[in-house]
JSON list of C-alpha atoms in Angstrom, two decimals:
[
{"chain": "A", "resi": 1, "resn": "MET", "atom": "CA", "xyz": [-48.33, 10.23, -16.81]},
{"chain": "A", "resi": 2, "resn": "SER", "atom": "CA", "xyz": [-50.09, 7.94, -19.03]},
{"chain": "A", "resi": 3, "resn": "SER", "atom": "CA", "xyz": [-51.57, 8.49, -22.19]},
{"chain": "A", "resi": 4, "resn": "ASN", "atom": "CA", "xyz": [-55.22, 9.36, -21.50]},
{"chain": "A", "resi": 5, "resn": "SER", "atom": "CA", "xyz": [-53.67, 11.94, -18.63]},
{"chain": "A", "resi": 6, "resn": "MET", "atom": "CA", "xyz": [-55.77, 14.90, -18.63]},
{"chain": "A", "resi": 7, "resn": "TRP", "atom": "CA", "xyz": [-54.78, 17.17, -20.21]},
{"chain": "A", "resi": 8, "resn": "ARG", "atom": "CA", "xyz": [-55.00, 21.39, -19.01]},
{"chain": "A", "resi": 9, "resn": "LYS", "atom": "CA", "xyz": [-54.16, 24.36, -21.09]},
{"chain": "A", "resi": 10, "resn": "SER", "atom": "CA", "xyz": [-52.52, 27.28, -19.41]},
{"chain": "A", "resi": 11, "resn": "SER", "atom": "CA", "xyz": [-55.82, 29.37, -19.07]},
{"chain": "A", "resi": 12, "resn": "TYR", "atom": "CA", "xyz": [-53.11, 32.33, -19.95]},
{"chain": "A", "resi": 13, "resn": "SER", "atom": "CA", "xyz": [-52.85, 31.06, -23.44]},
{"chain": "A", "resi": 14, "resn": "GLY", "atom": "CA", "xyz": [-54.87, 33.07, -26.66]},
{"chain": "A", "resi": 15, "resn": "GLY", "atom": "CA", "xyz": [-57.34, 31.84, -28.66]},
{"chain": "A", "resi": 16, "resn": "GLY", "atom": "CA", "xyz": [-54.64, 31.01, -31.06]},
{"chain": "A", "resi": 17, "resn": "GLY", "atom": "CA", "xyz": [-54.26, 27.66, -30.30]},
{"chain": "A", "resi": 18, "resn": "ASN", "atom": "CA", "xyz": [-51.40, 25.65, -29.59]},
{"chain": "A", "resi": 19, "resn": "GLU", "atom": "CA", "xyz": [-49.51, 28.04, -27.93]},
{"chain": "A", "resi": 20, "resn": "CYS", "atom": "CA", "xyz": [-49.10, 26.92, -24.37]},
{"chain": "A", "resi": 21, "resn": "VAL", "atom": "CA", "xyz": [-48.12, 25.02, -21.48]},
{"chain": "A", "resi": 22, "resn": "GLU", "atom": "CA", "xyz": [-50.11, 22.20, -21.18]},
{"chain": "A", "resi": 23, "resn": "LEU", "atom": "CA", "xyz": [-50.46, 20.42, -17.71]},
{"chain": "A", "resi": 24, "resn": "ALA", "atom": "CA", "xyz": [-51.28, 16.87, -16.05]},
{"chain": "A", "resi": 25, "resn": "VAL", "atom": "CA", "xyz": [-51.72, 16.15, -12.30]},
{"chain": "A", "resi": 26, "resn": "SER", "atom": "CA", "xyz": [-51.53, 12.61, -11.18]},
{"chain": "A", "resi": 27, "resn": "THR", "atom": "CA", "xyz": [-51.77, 11.33, -7.77]},
{"chain": "A", "resi": 28, "resn": "ILE", "atom": "CA", "xyz": [-47.90, 11.19, -7.64]},
{"chain": "A", "resi": 29, "resn": "ASP", "atom": "CA", "xyz": [-46.71, 13.69, -10.19]},
{"chain": "A", "resi": 30, "resn": "VAL", "atom": "CA", "xyz": [-46.92, 16.69, -12.37]},
{"chain": "A", "resi": 31, "resn": "GLY", "atom": "CA", "xyz": [-46.19, 16.49, -16.34]},
{"chain": "A", "resi": 32, "resn": "ILE", "atom": "CA", "xyz": [-45.70, 19.54, -17.89]},
{"chain": "A", "resi": 33, "resn": "ARG", "atom": "CA", "xyz": [-45.47, 19.61, -22.33]},
{"chain": "A", "resi": 34, "resn": "ASP", "atom": "CA", "xyz": [-45.26, 22.15, -24.93]},
{"chain": "A", "resi": 35, "resn": "SER", "atom": "CA", "xyz": [-48.70, 21.81, -26.87]},
{"chain": "A", "resi": 36, "resn": "LYS", "atom": "CA", "xyz": [-47.15, 22.16, -29.98]},
{"chain": "A", "resi": 37, "resn": "ASN", "atom": "CA", "xyz": [-45.04, 19.01, -29.14]},
{"chain": "A", "resi": 38, "resn": "PRO", "atom": "CA", "xyz": [-48.15, 17.08, -27.30]},
{"chain": "A", "resi": 39, "resn": "ASP", "atom": "CA", "xyz": [-46.43, 13.36, -28.26]},
{"chain": "A", "resi": 40, "resn": "ALA", "atom": "CA", "xyz": [-43.15, 14.93, -26.72]},
{"chain": "A", "resi": 41, "resn": "GLU", "atom": "CA", "xyz": [-42.49, 13.33, -23.30]},
{"chain": "A", "resi": 42, "resn": "PRO", "atom": "CA", "xyz": [-43.26, 15.20, -20.89]},
{"chain": "A", "resi": 43, "resn": "LEU", "atom": "CA", "xyz": [-41.42, 16.84, -17.72]},
{"chain": "A", "resi": 44, "resn": "ARG", "atom": "CA", "xyz": [-42.28, 15.48, -14.74]},
{"chain": "A", "resi": 45, "resn": "PHE", "atom": "CA", "xyz": [-42.36, 16.49, -10.78]},
{"chain": "A", "resi": 46, "resn": "GLN", "atom": "CA", "xyz": [-42.75, 14.77, -7.73]},
{"chain": "A", "resi": 47, "resn": "ARG", "atom": "CA", "xyz": [-46.78, 16.66, -6.58]},
{"chain": "A", "resi": 48, "resn": "THR", "atom": "CA", "xyz": [-44.51, 18.40, -3.41]},
{"chain": "A", "resi": 49, "resn": "ALA", "atom": "CA", "xyz": [-41.50, 19.53, -5.09]},
{"chain": "A", "resi": 50, "resn": "PHE", "atom": "CA", "xyz": [-44.15, 21.03, -8.37]},
{"chain": "A", "resi": 51, "resn": "CYS", "atom": "CA", "xyz": [-46.21, 22.34, -5.68]},
{"chain": "A", "resi": 52, "resn": "SER", "atom": "CA", "xyz": [-43.44, 24.51, -3.61]},
{"chain": "A", "resi": 53, "resn": "PHE", "atom": "CA", "xyz": [-42.63, 25.33, -6.67]},
{"chain": "A", "resi": 54, "resn": "LEU", "atom": "CA", "xyz": [-45.60, 27.06, -7.03]},
{"chain": "A", "resi": 55, "resn": "ASP", "atom": "CA", "xyz": [-45.72, 28.55, -3.31]},
{"chain": "A", "resi": 56, "resn": "ASP", "atom": "CA", "xyz": [-41.85, 30.50, -4.12]},
{"chain": "A", "resi": 57, "resn": "LEU", "atom": "CA", "xyz": [-43.38, 32.16, -7.57]},
{"chain": "A", "resi": 58, "resn": "LYS", "atom": "CA", "xyz": [-47.08, 33.34, -5.92]},
{"chain": "A", "resi": 59, "resn": "GLY", "atom": "CA", "xyz": [-45.27, 34.16, -2.73]},
{"chain": "A", "resi": 60, "resn": "GLY", "atom": "CA", "xyz": [-42.88, 36.12, -4.81]},
{"chain": "A", "resi": 61, "resn": "THR", "atom": "CA", "xyz": [-39.37, 34.65, -3.42]},
{"chain": "A", "resi": 62, "resn": "SER", "atom": "CA", "xyz": [-35.95, 34.53, -4.81]},
{"chain": "A", "resi": 63, "resn": "TYR", "atom": "CA", "xyz": [-33.55, 32.88, -4.99]},
{"chain": "A", "resi": 64, "resn": "PRO", "atom": "CA", "xyz": [-29.27, 34.11, -5.74]},
{"chain": "A", "resi": 65, "resn": "GLN", "atom": "CA", "xyz": [-28.26, 33.52, -7.92]}
]
């Protein structure tokens, strides 16, 4: 993610400010960071892999442990 990426806070974050996850999406990848530490390197995922992950969450897919 570039330094000028558009970061969005979770819609579940409370009114307290910096206690949530932020997400930035580019044409290639998705970045996730902790809003309490925005200068740290974000976790990065390929866009297709992240979309598949979200689809599994929405569908309730479970994986063996």
